[in-house]
Every structure is written in structure tokens, then in C-alpha cells.
XYZ file of C-alpha atoms in Angstrom:
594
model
C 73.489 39.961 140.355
C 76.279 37.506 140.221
C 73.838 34.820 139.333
C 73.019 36.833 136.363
C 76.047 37.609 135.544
C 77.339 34.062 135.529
C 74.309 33.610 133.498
C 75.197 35.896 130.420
C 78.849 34.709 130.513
C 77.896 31.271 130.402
C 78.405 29.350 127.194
C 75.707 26.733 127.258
C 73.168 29.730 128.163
C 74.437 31.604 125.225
C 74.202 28.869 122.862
C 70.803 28.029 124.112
C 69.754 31.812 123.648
C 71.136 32.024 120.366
C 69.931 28.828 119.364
C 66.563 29.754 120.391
C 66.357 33.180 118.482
C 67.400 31.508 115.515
C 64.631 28.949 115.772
C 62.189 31.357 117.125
C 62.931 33.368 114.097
C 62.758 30.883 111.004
C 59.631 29.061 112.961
C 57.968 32.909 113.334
C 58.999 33.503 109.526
C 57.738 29.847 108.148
C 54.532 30.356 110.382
C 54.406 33.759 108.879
C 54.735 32.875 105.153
C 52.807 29.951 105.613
C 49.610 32.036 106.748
C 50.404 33.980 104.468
C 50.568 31.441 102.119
C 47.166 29.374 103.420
C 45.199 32.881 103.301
C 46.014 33.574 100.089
C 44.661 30.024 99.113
C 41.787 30.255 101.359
C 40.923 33.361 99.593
C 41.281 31.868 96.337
C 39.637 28.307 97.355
C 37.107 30.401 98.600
C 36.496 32.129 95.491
C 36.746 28.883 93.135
C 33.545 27.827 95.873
C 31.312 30.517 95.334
C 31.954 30.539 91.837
C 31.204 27.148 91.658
C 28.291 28.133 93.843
C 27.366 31.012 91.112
C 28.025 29.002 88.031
C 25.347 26.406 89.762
C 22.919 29.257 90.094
C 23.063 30.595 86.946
C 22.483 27.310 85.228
C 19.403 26.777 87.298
C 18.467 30.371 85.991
C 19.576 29.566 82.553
C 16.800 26.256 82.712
C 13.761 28.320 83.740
C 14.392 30.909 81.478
C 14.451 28.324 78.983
C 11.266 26.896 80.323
C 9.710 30.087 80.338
C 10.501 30.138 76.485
C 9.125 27.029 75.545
C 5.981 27.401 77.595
C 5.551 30.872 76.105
C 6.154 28.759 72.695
C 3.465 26.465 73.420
C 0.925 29.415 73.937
C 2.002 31.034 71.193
C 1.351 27.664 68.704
C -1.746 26.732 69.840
C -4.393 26.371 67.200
C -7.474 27.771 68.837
C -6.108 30.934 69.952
C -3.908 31.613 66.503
C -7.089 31.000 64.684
C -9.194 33.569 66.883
C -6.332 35.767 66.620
C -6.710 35.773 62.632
C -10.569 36.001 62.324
C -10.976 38.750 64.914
C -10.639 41.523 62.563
C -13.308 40.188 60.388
C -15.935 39.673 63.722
C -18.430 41.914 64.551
C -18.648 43.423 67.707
C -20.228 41.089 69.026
C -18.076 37.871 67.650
C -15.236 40.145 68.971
C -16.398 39.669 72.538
C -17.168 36.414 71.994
C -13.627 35.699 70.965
C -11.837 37.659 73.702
C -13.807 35.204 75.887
C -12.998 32.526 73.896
C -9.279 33.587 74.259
C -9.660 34.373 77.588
C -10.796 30.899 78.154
C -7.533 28.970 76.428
C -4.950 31.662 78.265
C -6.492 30.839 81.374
C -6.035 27.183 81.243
C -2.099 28.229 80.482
C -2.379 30.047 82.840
C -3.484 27.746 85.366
C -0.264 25.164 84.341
C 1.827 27.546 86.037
C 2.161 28.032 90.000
C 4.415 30.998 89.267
C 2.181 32.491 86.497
C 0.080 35.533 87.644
C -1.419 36.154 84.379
C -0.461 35.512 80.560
C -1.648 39.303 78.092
C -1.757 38.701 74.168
C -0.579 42.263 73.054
C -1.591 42.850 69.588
C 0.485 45.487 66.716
C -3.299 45.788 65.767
C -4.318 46.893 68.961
C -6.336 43.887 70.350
C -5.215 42.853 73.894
C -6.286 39.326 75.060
C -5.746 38.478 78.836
C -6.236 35.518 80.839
C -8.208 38.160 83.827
C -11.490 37.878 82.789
C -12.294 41.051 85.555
C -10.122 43.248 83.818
C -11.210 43.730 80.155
C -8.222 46.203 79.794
C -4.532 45.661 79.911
C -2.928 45.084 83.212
C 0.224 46.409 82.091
C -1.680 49.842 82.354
C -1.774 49.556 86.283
C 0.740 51.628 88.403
C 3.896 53.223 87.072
C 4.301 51.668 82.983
C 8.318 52.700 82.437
C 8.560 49.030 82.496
C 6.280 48.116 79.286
C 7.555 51.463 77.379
C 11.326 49.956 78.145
C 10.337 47.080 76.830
C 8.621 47.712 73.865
C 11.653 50.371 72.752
C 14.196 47.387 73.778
C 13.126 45.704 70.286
C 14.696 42.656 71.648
C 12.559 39.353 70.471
C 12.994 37.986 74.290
C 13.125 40.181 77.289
C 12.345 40.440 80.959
C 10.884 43.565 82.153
C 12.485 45.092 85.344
C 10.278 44.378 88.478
C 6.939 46.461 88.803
C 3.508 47.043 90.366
C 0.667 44.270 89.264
C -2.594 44.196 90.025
C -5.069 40.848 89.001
C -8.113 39.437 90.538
C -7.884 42.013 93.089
C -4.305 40.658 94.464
C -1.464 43.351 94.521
C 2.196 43.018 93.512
C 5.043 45.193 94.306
C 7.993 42.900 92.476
C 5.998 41.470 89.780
C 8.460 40.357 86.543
C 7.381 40.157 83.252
C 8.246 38.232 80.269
C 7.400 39.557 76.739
C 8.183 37.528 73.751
C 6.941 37.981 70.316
C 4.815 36.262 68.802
C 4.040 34.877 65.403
C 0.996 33.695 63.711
C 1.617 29.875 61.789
C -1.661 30.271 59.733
C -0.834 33.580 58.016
C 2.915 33.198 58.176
C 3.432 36.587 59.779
C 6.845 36.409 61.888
C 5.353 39.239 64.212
C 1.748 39.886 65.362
C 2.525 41.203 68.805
C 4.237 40.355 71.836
C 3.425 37.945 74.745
C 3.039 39.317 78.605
C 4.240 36.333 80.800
C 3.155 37.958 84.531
C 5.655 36.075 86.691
C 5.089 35.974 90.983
C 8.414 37.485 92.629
C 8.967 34.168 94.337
C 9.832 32.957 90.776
C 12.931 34.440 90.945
C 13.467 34.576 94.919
C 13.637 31.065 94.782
C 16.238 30.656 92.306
C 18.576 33.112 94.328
C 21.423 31.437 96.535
C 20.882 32.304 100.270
C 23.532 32.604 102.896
C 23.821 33.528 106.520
C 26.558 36.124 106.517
C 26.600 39.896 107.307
C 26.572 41.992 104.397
C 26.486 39.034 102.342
C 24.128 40.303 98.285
C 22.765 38.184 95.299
C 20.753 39.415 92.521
C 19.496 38.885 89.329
C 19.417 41.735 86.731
C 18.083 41.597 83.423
C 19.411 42.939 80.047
C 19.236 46.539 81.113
C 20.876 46.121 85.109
C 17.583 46.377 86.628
C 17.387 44.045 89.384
C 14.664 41.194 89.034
C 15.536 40.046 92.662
C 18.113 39.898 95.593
C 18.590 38.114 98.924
C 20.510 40.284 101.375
C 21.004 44.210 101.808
C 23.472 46.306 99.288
C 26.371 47.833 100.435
C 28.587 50.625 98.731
C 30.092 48.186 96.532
C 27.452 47.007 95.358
C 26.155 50.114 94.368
C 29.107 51.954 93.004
C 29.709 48.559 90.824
C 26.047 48.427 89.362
C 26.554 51.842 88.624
C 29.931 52.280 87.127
C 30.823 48.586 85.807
C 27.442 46.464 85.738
C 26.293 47.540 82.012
C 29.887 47.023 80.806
C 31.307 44.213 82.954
C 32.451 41.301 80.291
C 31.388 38.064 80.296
C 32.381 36.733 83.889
C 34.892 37.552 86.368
C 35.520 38.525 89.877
C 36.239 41.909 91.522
C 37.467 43.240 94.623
C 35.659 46.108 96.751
C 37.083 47.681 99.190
C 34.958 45.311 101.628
C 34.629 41.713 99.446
C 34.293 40.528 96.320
C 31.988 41.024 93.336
C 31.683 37.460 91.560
C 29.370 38.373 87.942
C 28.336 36.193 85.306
C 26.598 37.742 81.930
C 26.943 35.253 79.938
C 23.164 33.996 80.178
C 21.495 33.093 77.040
C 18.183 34.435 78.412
C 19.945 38.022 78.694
C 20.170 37.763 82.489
C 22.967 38.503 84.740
C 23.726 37.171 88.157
C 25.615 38.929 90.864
C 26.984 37.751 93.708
C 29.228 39.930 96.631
C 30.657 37.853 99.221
C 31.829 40.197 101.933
C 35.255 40.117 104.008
C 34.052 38.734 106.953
C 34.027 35.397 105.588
C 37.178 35.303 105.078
C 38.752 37.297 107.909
C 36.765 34.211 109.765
C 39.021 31.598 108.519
C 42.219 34.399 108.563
C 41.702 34.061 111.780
C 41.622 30.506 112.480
C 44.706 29.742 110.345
C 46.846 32.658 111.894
C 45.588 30.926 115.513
C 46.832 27.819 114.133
C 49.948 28.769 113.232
C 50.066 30.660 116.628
C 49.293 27.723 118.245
C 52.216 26.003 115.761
C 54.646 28.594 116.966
C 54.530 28.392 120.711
C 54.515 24.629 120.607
C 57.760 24.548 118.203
C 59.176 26.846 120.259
C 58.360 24.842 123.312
C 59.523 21.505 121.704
C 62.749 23.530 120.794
C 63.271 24.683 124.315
C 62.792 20.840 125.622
C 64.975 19.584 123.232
C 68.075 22.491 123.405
C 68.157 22.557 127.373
C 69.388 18.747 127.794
C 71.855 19.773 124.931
C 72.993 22.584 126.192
C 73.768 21.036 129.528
C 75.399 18.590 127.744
C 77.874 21.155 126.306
C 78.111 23.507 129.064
C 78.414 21.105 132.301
C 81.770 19.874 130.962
C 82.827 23.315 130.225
C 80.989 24.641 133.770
C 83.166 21.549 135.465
C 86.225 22.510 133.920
C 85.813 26.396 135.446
C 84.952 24.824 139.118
C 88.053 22.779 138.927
C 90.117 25.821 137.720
C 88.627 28.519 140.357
C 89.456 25.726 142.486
C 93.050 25.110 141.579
C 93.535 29.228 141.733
C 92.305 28.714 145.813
C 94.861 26.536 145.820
C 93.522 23.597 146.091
C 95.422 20.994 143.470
C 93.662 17.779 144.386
C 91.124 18.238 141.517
C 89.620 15.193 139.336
C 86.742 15.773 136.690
C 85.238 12.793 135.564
C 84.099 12.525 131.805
C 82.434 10.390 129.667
C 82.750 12.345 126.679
C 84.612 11.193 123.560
C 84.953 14.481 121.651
C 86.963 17.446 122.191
C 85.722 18.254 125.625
C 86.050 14.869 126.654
C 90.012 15.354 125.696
C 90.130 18.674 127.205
C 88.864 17.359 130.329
C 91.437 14.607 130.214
C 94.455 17.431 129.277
C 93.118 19.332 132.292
C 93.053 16.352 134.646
C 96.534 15.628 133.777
C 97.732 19.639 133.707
C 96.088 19.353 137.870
C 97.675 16.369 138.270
C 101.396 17.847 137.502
C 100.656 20.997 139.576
C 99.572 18.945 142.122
C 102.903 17.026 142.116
C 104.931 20.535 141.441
C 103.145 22.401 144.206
C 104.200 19.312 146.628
C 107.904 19.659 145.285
C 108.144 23.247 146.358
C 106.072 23.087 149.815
C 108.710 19.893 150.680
C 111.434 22.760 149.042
C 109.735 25.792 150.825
C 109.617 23.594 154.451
C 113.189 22.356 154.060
C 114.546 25.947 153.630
C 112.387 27.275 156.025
C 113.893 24.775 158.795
C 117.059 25.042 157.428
C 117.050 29.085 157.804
C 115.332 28.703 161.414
C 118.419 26.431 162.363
C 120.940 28.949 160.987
C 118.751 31.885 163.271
C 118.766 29.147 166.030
C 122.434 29.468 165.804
C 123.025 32.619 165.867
C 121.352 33.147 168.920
C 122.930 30.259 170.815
C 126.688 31.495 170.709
C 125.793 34.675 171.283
C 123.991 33.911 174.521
C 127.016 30.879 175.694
C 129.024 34.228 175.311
C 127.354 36.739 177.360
C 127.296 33.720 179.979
C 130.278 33.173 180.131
C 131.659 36.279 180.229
C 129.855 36.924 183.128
C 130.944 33.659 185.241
C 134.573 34.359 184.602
C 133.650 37.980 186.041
C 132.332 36.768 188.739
C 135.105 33.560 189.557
C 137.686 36.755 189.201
C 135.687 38.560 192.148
C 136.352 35.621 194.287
C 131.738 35.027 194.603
C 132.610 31.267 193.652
C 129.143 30.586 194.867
C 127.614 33.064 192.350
C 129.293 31.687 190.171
C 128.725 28.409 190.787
C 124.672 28.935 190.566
C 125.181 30.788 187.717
C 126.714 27.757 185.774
C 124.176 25.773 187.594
C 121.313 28.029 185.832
C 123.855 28.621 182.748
C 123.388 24.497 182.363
C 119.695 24.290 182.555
C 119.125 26.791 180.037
C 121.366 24.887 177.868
C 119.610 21.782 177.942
C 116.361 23.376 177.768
C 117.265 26.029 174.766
C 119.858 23.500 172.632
C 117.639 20.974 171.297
C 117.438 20.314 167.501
C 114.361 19.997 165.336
C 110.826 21.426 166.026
C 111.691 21.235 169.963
C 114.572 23.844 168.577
C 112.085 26.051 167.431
C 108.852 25.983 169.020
C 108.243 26.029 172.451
C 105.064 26.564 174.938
C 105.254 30.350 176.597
C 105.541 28.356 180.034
C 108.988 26.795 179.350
C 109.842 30.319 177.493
C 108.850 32.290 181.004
C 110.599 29.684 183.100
C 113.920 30.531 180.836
C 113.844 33.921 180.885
C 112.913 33.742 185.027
C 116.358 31.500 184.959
C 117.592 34.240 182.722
C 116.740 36.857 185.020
C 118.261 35.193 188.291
C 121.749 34.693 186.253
C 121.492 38.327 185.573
C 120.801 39.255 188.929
C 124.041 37.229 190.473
C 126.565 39.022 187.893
C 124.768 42.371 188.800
C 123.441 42.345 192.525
C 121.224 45.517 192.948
C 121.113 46.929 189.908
C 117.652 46.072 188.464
C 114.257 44.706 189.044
C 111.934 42.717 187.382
C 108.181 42.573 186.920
C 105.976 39.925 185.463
C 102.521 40.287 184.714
C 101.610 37.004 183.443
C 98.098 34.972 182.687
C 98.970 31.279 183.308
C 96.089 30.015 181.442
C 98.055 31.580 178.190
C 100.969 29.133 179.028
C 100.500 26.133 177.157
C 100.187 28.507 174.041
C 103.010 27.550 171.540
C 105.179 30.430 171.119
C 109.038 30.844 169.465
C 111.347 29.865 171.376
C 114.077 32.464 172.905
C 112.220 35.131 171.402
C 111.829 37.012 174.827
C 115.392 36.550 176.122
C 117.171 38.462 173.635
C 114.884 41.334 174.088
C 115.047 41.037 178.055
C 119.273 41.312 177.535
C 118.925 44.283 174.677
C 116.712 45.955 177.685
C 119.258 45.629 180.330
C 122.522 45.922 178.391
C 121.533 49.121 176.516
C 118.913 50.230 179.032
C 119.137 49.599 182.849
C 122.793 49.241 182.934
C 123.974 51.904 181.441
C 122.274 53.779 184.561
C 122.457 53.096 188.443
C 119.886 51.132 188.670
C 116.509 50.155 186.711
C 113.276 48.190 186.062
C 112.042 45.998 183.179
C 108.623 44.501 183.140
C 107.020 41.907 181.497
C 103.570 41.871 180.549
C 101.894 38.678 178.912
C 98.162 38.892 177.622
C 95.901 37.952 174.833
C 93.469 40.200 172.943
C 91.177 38.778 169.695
C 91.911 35.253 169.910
C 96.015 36.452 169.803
C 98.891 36.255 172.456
C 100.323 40.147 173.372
C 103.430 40.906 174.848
C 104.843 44.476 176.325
C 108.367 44.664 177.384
C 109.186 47.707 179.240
C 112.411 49.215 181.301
C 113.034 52.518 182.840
C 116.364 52.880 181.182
C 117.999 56.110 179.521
C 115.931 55.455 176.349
C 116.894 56.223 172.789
C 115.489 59.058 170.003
C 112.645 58.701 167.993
C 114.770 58.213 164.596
C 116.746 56.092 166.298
C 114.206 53.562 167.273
C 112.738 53.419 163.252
C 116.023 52.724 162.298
C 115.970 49.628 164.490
C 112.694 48.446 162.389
C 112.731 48.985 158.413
C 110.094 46.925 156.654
C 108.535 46.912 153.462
C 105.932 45.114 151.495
C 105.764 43.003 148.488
C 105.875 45.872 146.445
C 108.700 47.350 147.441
C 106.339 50.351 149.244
C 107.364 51.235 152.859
C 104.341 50.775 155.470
C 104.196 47.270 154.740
C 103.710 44.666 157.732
C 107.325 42.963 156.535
C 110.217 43.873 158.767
C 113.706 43.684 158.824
C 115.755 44.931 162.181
C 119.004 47.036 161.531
C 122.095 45.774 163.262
C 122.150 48.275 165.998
C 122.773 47.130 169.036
C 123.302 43.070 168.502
C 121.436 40.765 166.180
C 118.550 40.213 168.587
C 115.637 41.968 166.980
C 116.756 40.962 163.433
C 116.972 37.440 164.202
C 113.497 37.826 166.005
C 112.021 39.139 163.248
C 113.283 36.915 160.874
C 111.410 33.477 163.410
C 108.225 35.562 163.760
C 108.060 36.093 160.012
C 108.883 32.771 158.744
C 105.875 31.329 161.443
C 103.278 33.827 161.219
C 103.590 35.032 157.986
C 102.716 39.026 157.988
C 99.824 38.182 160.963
C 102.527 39.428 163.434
C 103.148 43.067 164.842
C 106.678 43.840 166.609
C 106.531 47.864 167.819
C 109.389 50.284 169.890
C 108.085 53.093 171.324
C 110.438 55.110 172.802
C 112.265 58.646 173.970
C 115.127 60.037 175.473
C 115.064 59.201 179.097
C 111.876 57.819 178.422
C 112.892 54.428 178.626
C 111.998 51.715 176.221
C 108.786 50.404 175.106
C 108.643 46.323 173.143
C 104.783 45.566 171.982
C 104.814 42.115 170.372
C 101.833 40.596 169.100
C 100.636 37.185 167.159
C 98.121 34.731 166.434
C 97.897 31.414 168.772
C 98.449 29.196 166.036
C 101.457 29.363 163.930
C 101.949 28.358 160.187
């Protein structure tokens, strides 16, 4: 969680992550429009093809209609059958027959120039009908369903293809058979119109001409003059239909049109009368939709890949400085000052990092100024608690060796100098011997301490010492028992008959413990607090910062006072006691002082 945290608050991972939206979002929108951009001219590219594609067709249309004209021409102007034509109202039965064989004879020969011709009919406004079948003596056109002829007839046009219908010649059937009527004239009697030509054409005529493609739902067809469809390649759909029925007859001269599943690409503009049709459905273009918005997919992740490679080195670039410069300043608020951040850097950060270097640098140098400060006062107020206690215990001596000299116990006295002296030399030394000692040497003084005691007052207490000798070469204060041990029998034992104090030295969790205890008269429970007041750095009582009250003698105040300035607040000084309960001294602190 803190890992995340750090994370979100860090600069160089919110400059990457902005960074990277941005250019995640104007690469997504560029692809976007782009695609956008590519389908539309796809689509349109696309279109301009198969327009291409359907102006091609329509020209190869456009050349066999016009083929189909001129060969029609040709039929129509040649000599032998125009001159039969004329004389066969004047025959005889007989010369008629001849002459239909005769005609026969020359439209078969046609007939047989074309692969694609089923059969050529001479339809006559006089009623003679001439026809290349020579096993059919009657019309042709008079086989199956005849909508087609009587459409084509009323159409009055002078060239016109018939829709596709049933044929039937020399005993082979069609189903998609396409005629082409034309009128004709006769050159020898200069009559414009003597009837029509019947061009039978084979459906693969027009099959052939269509252009064929492999796709789904894909339609081309050819319609004639009156939207009947000659021929298609493909299967109509629904806009197919609904277009041939509602915009075919009346579509203009070429365009394009969109269905609710392709296009409808049209051209009427054939001279022949055709029309060609073409509907290219969606899913040729969804095809290459696809493949462009893939590529541009593609495009995307590998921009924002590239983008990712390129804005993590820079973002480390701008964020390790910055990351370097919080280290060193988390550091400096631990406390430790000796911090250098190397830099390369020319620009701003670079002379950040050299302001900061030189900002550590002067704390550094401060923070040594005020420990030397700090050290010298704390020495120099240690001294001034040092002496304090020394005069007051030369007095108490004293005092009690010119008791004793006035008793007349000269030897008492005499061993109490004796032990008077070696506490002097042990307890009035100057510097950190002054202050510190090993609890060994402080035992040994207050056993010396003790013994002077007991020659001013024979009989009048004893004393107890429970002590672990592997604690002794623990550093401890030094005189911080003695005092206590002379507060306990001045204001405890003495007072009384006779008494008891007891030492008890002992460690518990890795710190030294000491219990002081006499069988004296005691004191109240108020009046034991108001030997200890303490309060914290807040000014709250119940903190672990004591000061003694001066009841009794400066002992406990000046004890405090060492144990504070050595062990900081990792000390505990406690007085339990009652009235006639005696007195109760729990000291406690660590093995190593500060």
C-alpha cells in the first residue's frame, strides 16, 4: 500500500501517466480520424473501380449491340432476299413456296455467320413471315407465352430488344432466349418500312458480356428499354428489387445509390436502349474496413508502446533527481546531516541539487555547533550537580568526626577520617571520572559509607545488600546511591531506636534495577508525590520528566537532574511509601548511557 502510494505521489510517475493519456489520446483520435478518413476513401476508390469496371462493361455492350445492328443491316440490304420480298405478292402459290425456300435458303446462311444466332424471322406488314427454320413453316415467335412480341410491336421503337422468353427451333428449347427486332426497309421500292426483323439471340450472348465476381450477394444485369432483365450473374436482394421497382424506369442517365446493404452503380445511357446494373454489396467493403481499422490498431499499440519506451528513461531522468532530493531530506529529518547528492544536471534540478547540498552542508556544520554547545552545558551543569553534592557530604562528615573526637572515641574517629579520605579521593575527581563510574566502585563507596555511619552511630541500624557481581562493571552515575542511603537513615532509621535499610541491585530487560528500602517511621502518601513532580514536553503532568522538591536536602533533585541529563526520559525513579510503613526507592535505567 505504501508502494502505491509513493507511486501516485510521485512526480515522474505522474508525468509519465499524464504524458501517456495525452499521447494515448491524440494517437487513438489520429488513428480514429484517419480510419475514418481511409474508409471513406476506400469506399469511394472502391466505387471509382467498379464504375470503371461498369463503364468497361457497358462499352463492350454498347459494341455488340452495334454489331447486332449492322449485321441485321446487312440482312436487311441484301439483293436476293429484297427482290423475293417484292415479287412475292405477284407469285402464285406455288412461286410463293418456292420463294419462302428461296428465302429460307439466304437467312440461313446469315444465320449460320453467327455462333450466337438461334434463328433470323422476316416479319412482314403484309403478313408474309420468312424464317431461317426450314421445320417450322410458321412463326417461332408464336411458341410459348408471346407478351414479348405484342410489347414489342406496341413499343414502335425502330430498334428494340425483346425481354427474355421461351424459344423453340430445330427441336432445341430456350428458356432466356432474347430477341432483336429492327425494321426493315425495302431499297428497290423505296419503302422505309416493310416489316420488322426477328434476330433470335442464345442467352449466352448476353451472359457473356456480364461482369462476374466472387462475392456474397454480389448482382449484374442487363435490362432493356422497358427494365426487363435480358440477363444477370448473381442472386437479387431487396435492393435490388425495391430499386428496379421504384427507381429503374426513371433513374437518369448514370449514377450511384446506396441500399441499405451496398450500392446500386446504373448506367442508361446506352445508345442501343440498354441499361446495365450493377450492386456491389457491403461486405466488400466491411472487408477492407476491417483491415484498415486492424492497421491502425496495430498503429496504436505500437505508438503507444514506442511512447512508453521513450517517456520511461525521461521520466527517470526527471524524477530520480527529484526522488534523490526526498531520500536526502527524509534522511536529514532522521537526523542524519552527512548527506551528498551527486548531479550531473545543468538545469534547474541540477541547481537545486547543488542549493540542497549546500543547505545539508550548513546544517551539518550548525547541528555540530549545538551538539559541541549541548555537550559543553551538559558537563558544565553535571559539574555544578557534582558540586553540590560534594560539600554537602564533606559536611555531614565532618560533623560527625568532631562528634565523635568530643566523645573522647579518638579511634572512631580516627577510622572515620581514614574512610572520610578514601571516599574523597575516590568521589573528587574532575571530568568524566567525576561523573561516571562502574556500580562496583559505587557499592564499594557506599559499603565505606555505611561503616562511617556505623562508627558515629554504633547500634542503631543495619544494612543489607543484595547484590549480582556480574552487574558490577556496568557504568552507572556516580554518588547516586549515597545520597539516597543518608536521606534513608537521617529521615528514616534515626529518627527511631533502631532500623534497617537494604539494598537490592538487579537487572531486568537488558536494564540495571535498584530498590532501596528501610524500616523507618515512613512518610504520607501526598507527602512522598510532593518529593517527585514531573511533567512532559507539553507541559501535561504524567510525563516521564521529573523534578524532586526540596524536602528533605537536595539529594533526590540533584539525582534526578544526573539521571536525566544521561538517560534521557529511559529512566524510572519511584517512592512508595506510608506512615510507619517505612520507605520504598525503585530506580531503574538502561546499561548504556547517552
Amino acid at each position: 500500500m505504501r508502494r502505491f502510494t509513493g507511486f501516485r505521489q510521485s512526480i515522474g510517475m505522474r508525468f509519465m501517466a499524464v504524458t501517456f493519456v495525452v499521447i494515448s489520446a491524440l494517437v487513438a483520435i489520429s488513428s480514429l480520424f484517419s480510419a475514418w478518413y481511409m474508409v471513406r476513401a476506400t469506399e469511394k476508390k472502391l466505387l471509382e473501380d467498379y464504375r470503371v469496371t461498369l463503364n468497361f462493361t457497358t462499352g463492350q455492350i454498347e459494341d455488340y449491340a452495334d454489331e447486332i445492328t449492322r449485321y441485321c443491316a446487312l440482312v436487311a440490304a441484301d439483293g436476293n432476299i429484297q427482290k423475293l420480298l417484292v415479287e412475292s405478292d405477284s407469285f402464285s402459290e406455288l412461286k410463293k413456296v418456292k420463294c419462302s425456300v428461296e428465302v429460307y435458303e439466304n437467312l440461313r446462311y446469315y444465320e449460320l455467320l453467327r455462333e450466337d444466332c438461334i434463328n433470323i424471322e422476316l416479319y412482314l406488314y403484309n403478313g408474309n413471315i420468312f424464317t431461317s427454320d426450314s421445320s417450322n413453316k410458321n412463326t417461332l415467335h408464336s411458341t410459348g407465352d408471346t407478351s414479348w412480341f405484342d410489347n414489342a410491336l406496341e413499343s414502335g421503337a425502330a430498334k428494340v430488344f425483346s425481354q427474355a422468353h421461351e424459344l423453340r427451333c430445330k427441336s432445341i428449347y430456350y428458356d432466356n432466349a432474347v430477341t432483336y427486332i429492327c425494321d426493315m426497309s425495302n431499297y428497290n421500292t423505296n419503302q422505309e418500312k416493310i416489316g420488322k426483323i426477328f434476330l433470335h439471340l442464345k442467352p449466352e450472348a448476353f451472359h457473356n458480356l456480364l461482369y462476374k465476381m466472387d462475392i456474397d450477394n454480389f448482382w449484374c444485369g442487363i435490362l432493356n428499354s422497358q427494365n426487363d432483365i435480358l440477363a444477370q450473374s448473381g442472386e437479387r436482394n431487396e435492393d435490388v428489387e425495391s430499386w428496379l421497382c421504384q427507381t429503374g424506369m426513371s433513374a437518369s442517365f448514370s449514377g450511384t445509390e446506396k441500399g441499405s446493404k451496398g450500392w446500386i452503380l446504373y448506367n442508361n445511357g446506352l445508345k442501343c436502349g440498354l441499361r446495365l446494373v450493377m450492386y456491389i454489396p457491403d461486405t466488400r467493403l466491411q472487408g477492407e474496413v476491417k483491415n484498415i481499422f486492424l492497421f491502425f490498431f496495430l498503429l496504436y499499440i505500437s505508438c503507444v508502446l514506442a511512447s512508453l519506451v521513450v517517456m520511461i528513461p525521461v521520466a527517470r531522468r526527471f524524477s530520480n533527481p527529484i526522488r534523490a532530493l526526498s531520500n536526502a531530506a527524509w534522511q536529514i529529518s532522521e537526523g542524519r546531516l552527512d548527506v551528498h547528492i551527486k548531479t550531473e544536471n545543468q538545469d534547474e534540478i541540477g541547481m537545486l541539487t547543488e542549493v540542497f547540498n549546500q543547505m545539508a552542508l550548513s546544517l551539518e556544520r550548525q547541528m555540530r555547533d549545538l551538539q559541541k554547545a549541548e555537550r559543553e552545558r551538559a558537563d558544565l551543569q553535571m559539574s555544578i550537580l557534582m558540586a553540590q553534592i560534594n560539600p554537602h557530604f564533606i559536611y555531614n562528615t565532618l560533623n560527625s568526626a568532631i562528634y565523635l573526637s568530643r566523645t573522647g572515641e579518638s579511634e572512631k574517629a580516627e577510622r572515620l577520617l581514614t574512610l572520610f579520605i578514601s571516599l574523597l579521593q575516590n568521589n573528587m575527581k574532575s571530568g568524566i571520572d567525576g561523573i561516571i563510574t562502574t556500580l562496583g566502585e559505587e557499592v564499594r563507596d557506599v559499603l565505606e559509607y555505611i561503616e562511617l555511619q556505623q562508627i558515629r552511630y554504633p547500634d542503631r541500624f543495619s544494612f543489607i545488600l543484595n547484590g549480582d557481581e556480574s552487574l558490577y562493571h556496568y557504568a552507572v552515575p556516580r554518588l547516586f546511591l549515597q545520597p539516597l542511603i543518608e536521606n534513608a537513615l537521617n529521615h528514616g532509621v534515626l529518627p527511631g531506636e533502631s532500623g534497617e535499610i537494604e539494598l537490592t541491585v538487579g537487572s531486568k530487560e537488558g536494564g540495571l534495577v535498584f530498590r532501596l528500602r528501610d524500616d523507618g517511621g515512613g512518610m504520607s502518601e501526598e507527602k512522598a508525590k510532593s518529593l517527585l513532580k514531573w511533567k512532559d514536553n507539553s507541559g501535561k503532568d504524567g510525563g516521564r520528566r521529573r523534578s524532586a522538591s526540596k524536602i528533605h536536602s537536595i539529594s533526590i533533585e540533584n539525582i534526578c537532574q544526573r539521571l536525566e541529563l544521561l538517560y534521557k526520559e529511559e529512566y524510572r525513579f519511584e517512592i512508595k511509601s506510608g506512615v510507619g510503613e517505612g520507605t520504598e526507592i525503585l530506580i531503574s535505567f538502561p546499561t548504556e548511557y547517552r
